[in-house]
Tab-separated table of C-alpha atoms in Angstrom:
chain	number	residue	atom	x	y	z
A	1	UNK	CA	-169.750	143.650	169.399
A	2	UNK	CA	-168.667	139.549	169.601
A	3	UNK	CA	-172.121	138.991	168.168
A	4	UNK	CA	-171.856	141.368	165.378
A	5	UNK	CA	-168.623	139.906	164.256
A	6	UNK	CA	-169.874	136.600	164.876
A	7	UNK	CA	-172.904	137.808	162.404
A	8	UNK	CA	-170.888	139.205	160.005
A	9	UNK	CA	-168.366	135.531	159.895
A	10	UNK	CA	-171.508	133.708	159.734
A	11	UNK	CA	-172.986	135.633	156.750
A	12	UNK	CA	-169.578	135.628	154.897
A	13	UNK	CA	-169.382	132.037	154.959
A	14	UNK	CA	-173.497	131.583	154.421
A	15	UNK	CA	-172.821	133.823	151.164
A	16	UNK	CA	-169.557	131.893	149.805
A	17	UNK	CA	-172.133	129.035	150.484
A	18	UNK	CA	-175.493	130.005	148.945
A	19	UNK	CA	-174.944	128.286	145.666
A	20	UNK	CA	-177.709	125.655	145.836
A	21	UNK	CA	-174.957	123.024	144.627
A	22	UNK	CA	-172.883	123.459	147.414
A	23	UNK	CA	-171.386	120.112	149.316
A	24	UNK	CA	-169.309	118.977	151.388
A	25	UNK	CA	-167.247	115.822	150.681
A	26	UNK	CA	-166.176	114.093	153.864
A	27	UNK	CA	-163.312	111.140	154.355
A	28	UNK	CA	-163.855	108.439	157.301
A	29	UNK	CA	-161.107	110.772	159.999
A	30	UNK	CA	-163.721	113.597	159.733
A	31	UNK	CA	-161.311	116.159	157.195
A	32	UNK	CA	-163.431	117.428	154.484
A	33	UNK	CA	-163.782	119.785	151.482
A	34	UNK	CA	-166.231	121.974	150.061
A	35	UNK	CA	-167.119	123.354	146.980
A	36	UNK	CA	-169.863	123.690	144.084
A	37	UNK	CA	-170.890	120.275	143.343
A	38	UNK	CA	-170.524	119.943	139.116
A	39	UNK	CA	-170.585	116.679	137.864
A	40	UNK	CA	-170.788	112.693	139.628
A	41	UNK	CA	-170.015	110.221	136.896
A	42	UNK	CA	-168.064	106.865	137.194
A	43	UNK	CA	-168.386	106.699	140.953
A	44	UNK	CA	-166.191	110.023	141.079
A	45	UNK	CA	-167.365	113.466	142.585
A	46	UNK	CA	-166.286	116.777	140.412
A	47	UNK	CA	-166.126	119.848	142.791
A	48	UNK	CA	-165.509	123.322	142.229
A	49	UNK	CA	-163.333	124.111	145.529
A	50	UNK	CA	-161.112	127.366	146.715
A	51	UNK	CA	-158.020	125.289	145.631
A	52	UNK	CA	-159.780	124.806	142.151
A	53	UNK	CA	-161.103	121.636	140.330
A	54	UNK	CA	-161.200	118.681	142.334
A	55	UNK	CA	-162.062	114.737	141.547
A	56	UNK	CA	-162.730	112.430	144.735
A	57	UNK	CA	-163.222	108.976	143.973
A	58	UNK	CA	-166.885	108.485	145.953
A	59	UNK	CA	-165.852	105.153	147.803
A	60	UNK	CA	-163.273	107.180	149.813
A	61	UNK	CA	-166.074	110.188	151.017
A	62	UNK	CA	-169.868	110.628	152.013
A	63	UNK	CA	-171.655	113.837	150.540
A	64	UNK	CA	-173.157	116.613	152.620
A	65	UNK	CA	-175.887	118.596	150.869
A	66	UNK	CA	-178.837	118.857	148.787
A	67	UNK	CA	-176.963	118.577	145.787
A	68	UNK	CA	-175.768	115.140	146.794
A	69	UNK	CA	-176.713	112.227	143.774
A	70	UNK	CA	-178.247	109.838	145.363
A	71	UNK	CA	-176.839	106.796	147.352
A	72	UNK	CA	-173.979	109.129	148.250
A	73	UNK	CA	-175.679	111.194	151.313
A	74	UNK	CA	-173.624	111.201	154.525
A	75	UNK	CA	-175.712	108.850	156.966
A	76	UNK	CA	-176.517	109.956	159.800
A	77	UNK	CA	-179.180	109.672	162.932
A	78	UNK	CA	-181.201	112.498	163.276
A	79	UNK	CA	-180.132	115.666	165.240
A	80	UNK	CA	-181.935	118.325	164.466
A	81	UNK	CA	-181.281	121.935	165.861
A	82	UNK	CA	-181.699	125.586	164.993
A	83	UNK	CA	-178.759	127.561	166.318
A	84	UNK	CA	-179.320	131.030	166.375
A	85	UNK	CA	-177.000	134.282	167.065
A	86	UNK	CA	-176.431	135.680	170.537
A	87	UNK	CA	-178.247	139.102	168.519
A	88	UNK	CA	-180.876	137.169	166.585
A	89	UNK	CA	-179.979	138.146	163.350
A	90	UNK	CA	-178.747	134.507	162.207
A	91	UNK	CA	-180.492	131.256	162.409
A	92	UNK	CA	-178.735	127.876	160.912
A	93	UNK	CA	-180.886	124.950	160.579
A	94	UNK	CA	-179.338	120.852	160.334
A	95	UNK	CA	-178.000	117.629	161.949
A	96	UNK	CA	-175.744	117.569	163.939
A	97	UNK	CA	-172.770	115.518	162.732
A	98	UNK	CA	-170.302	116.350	165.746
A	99	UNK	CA	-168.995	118.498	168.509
A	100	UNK	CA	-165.784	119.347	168.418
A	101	UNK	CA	-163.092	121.836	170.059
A	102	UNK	CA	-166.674	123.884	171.534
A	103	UNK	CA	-168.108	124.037	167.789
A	104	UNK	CA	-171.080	122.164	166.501
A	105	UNK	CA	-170.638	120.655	162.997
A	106	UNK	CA	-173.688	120.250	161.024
A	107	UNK	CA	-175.114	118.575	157.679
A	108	UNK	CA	-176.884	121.153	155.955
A	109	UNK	CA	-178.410	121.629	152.846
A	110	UNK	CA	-175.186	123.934	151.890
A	111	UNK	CA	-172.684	121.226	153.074
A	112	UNK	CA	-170.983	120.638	156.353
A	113	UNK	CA	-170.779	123.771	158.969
A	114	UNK	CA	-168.978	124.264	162.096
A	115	UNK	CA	-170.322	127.262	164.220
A	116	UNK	CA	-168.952	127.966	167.893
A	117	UNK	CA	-171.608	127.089	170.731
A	118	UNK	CA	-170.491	129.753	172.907
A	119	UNK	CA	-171.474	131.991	169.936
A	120	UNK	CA	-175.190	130.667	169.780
A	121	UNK	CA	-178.253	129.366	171.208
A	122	UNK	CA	-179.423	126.341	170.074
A	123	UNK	CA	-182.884	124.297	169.770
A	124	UNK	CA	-183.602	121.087	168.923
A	125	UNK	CA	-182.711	117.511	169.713
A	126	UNK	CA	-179.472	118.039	168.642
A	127	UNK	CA	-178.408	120.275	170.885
A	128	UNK	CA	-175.204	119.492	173.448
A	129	UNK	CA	-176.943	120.456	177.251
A	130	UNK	CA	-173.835	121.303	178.970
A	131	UNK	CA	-170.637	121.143	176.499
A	132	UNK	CA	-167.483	120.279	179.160
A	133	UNK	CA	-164.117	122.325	178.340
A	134	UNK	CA	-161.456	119.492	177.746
A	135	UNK	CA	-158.910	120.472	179.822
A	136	UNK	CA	-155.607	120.742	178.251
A	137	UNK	CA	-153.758	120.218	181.511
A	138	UNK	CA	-151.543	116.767	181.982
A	139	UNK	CA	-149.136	114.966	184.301
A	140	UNK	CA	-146.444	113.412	182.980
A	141	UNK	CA	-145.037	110.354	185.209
A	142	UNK	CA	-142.086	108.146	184.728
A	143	UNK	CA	-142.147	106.612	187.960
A	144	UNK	CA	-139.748	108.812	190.101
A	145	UNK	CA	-140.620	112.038	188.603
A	146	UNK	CA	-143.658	114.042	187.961
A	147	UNK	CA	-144.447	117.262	185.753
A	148	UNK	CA	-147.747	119.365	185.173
A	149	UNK	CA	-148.561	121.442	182.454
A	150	UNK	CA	-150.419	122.347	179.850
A	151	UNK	CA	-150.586	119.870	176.950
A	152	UNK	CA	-149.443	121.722	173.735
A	153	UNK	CA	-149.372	119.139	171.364
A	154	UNK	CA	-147.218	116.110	170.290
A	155	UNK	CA	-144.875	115.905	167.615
A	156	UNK	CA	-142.413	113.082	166.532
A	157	UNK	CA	-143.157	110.993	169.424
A	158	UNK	CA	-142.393	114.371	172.100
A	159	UNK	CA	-145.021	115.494	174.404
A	160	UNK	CA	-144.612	119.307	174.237
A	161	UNK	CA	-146.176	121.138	177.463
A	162	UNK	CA	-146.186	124.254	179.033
A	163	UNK	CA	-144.658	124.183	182.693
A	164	UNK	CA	-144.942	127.375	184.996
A	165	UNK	CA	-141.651	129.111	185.411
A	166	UNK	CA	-140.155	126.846	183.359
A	167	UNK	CA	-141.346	127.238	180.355
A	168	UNK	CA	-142.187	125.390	177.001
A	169	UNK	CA	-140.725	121.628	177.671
A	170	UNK	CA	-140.261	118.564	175.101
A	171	UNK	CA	-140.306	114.836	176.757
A	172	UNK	CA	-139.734	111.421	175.172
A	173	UNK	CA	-143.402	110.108	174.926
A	174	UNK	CA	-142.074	106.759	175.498
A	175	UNK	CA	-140.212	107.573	178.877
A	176	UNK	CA	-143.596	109.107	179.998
A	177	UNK	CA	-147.148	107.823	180.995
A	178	UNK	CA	-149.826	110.617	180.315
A	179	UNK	CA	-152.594	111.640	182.201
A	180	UNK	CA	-155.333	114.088	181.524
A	181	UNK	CA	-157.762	114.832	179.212
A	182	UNK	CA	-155.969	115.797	176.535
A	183	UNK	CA	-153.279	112.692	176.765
A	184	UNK	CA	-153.339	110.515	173.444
């Protein structure tokens, strides 16, 4: 059943995709957006996005597609792979840009696509042999105290973890070192 949903995602966002214009524009910090590449004049891209009509200025982005003018491609060192569905109904071809949070990210010829590895096989050179879980657990030390959790995220300088039988917890980041994969 995973893989049929997983097969039916896949082909929704392949079909929202299947324009042969499609790109992805993508800043420096690895955010992005997508759409139906329409016009590149005056070193500015023109997309057709979900949020509507868009103009990125192309010094701020590199371009992820076939439809890309040229001198404005997304360099990157080869990575080749062909993931394909648990089932075998759906095979994705491209480089591999990234891994990230357990999902590849790849440079195709419809733009930039993240698809979960635990979702797929993959072959080619691109492929990530043994992807290691990030653990999301931390200790937080000040010195004379210690607490373990589970790293939730930080916000306005608070770590905020998740402490057995005690709870959801918010600490002054500067009061604390951090240790653990997913510390800062």
């Amino acid at each position: 059943m995973r893989s049929l949903i997983y097969g039916l995602t896949l082909f929704a966002t392949m079909s929202v995709a299947q324009s042969p214009n499609q790109i992805t524009l993508k800043y420096d910090d690895g955010s992005g957006v997508s759409g139906e590449f329409l016009d590149f004049t005056n070193d500015t891209f023109r997309i057709q996005a979900s949020v509507g009509l868009i103009a990125i200025p192309a010094q701020d982005v590199s371009c992820i597609g076939s439809a890309c003018p040229a001198g404005t491609a997304l360099e990157i060192p080869p990575a080749p792979v062909m993931l394909t569905s648990l089932d075998g109904n759906v095979r994705i071809s491209g480089d591999v840009i990234d891994f990230v949070d357990g999902e590849y990210v790849l440079a195709t010829d419809l733009g930039e696509m993240r698809i979960g590895a635990d979702l797929t096989t993959c072959e080619g050179d691109g492929c990530i042999t043994d992807p290691q879980p990030v653990s999301s657990e931390v200790t937080l030390f000040d010195g004379s105290s210690t607490i373990e959790g589970e790293m939730l995220g930080i916000e306005d300088g608070v770590y905020i973890i998740e402490v057995d039988q005690l709870g959801t917890l918010r600490v002054n980041a500067s009061q604390f070192e951090c240790r653990g994969d997913a510390c800062p």
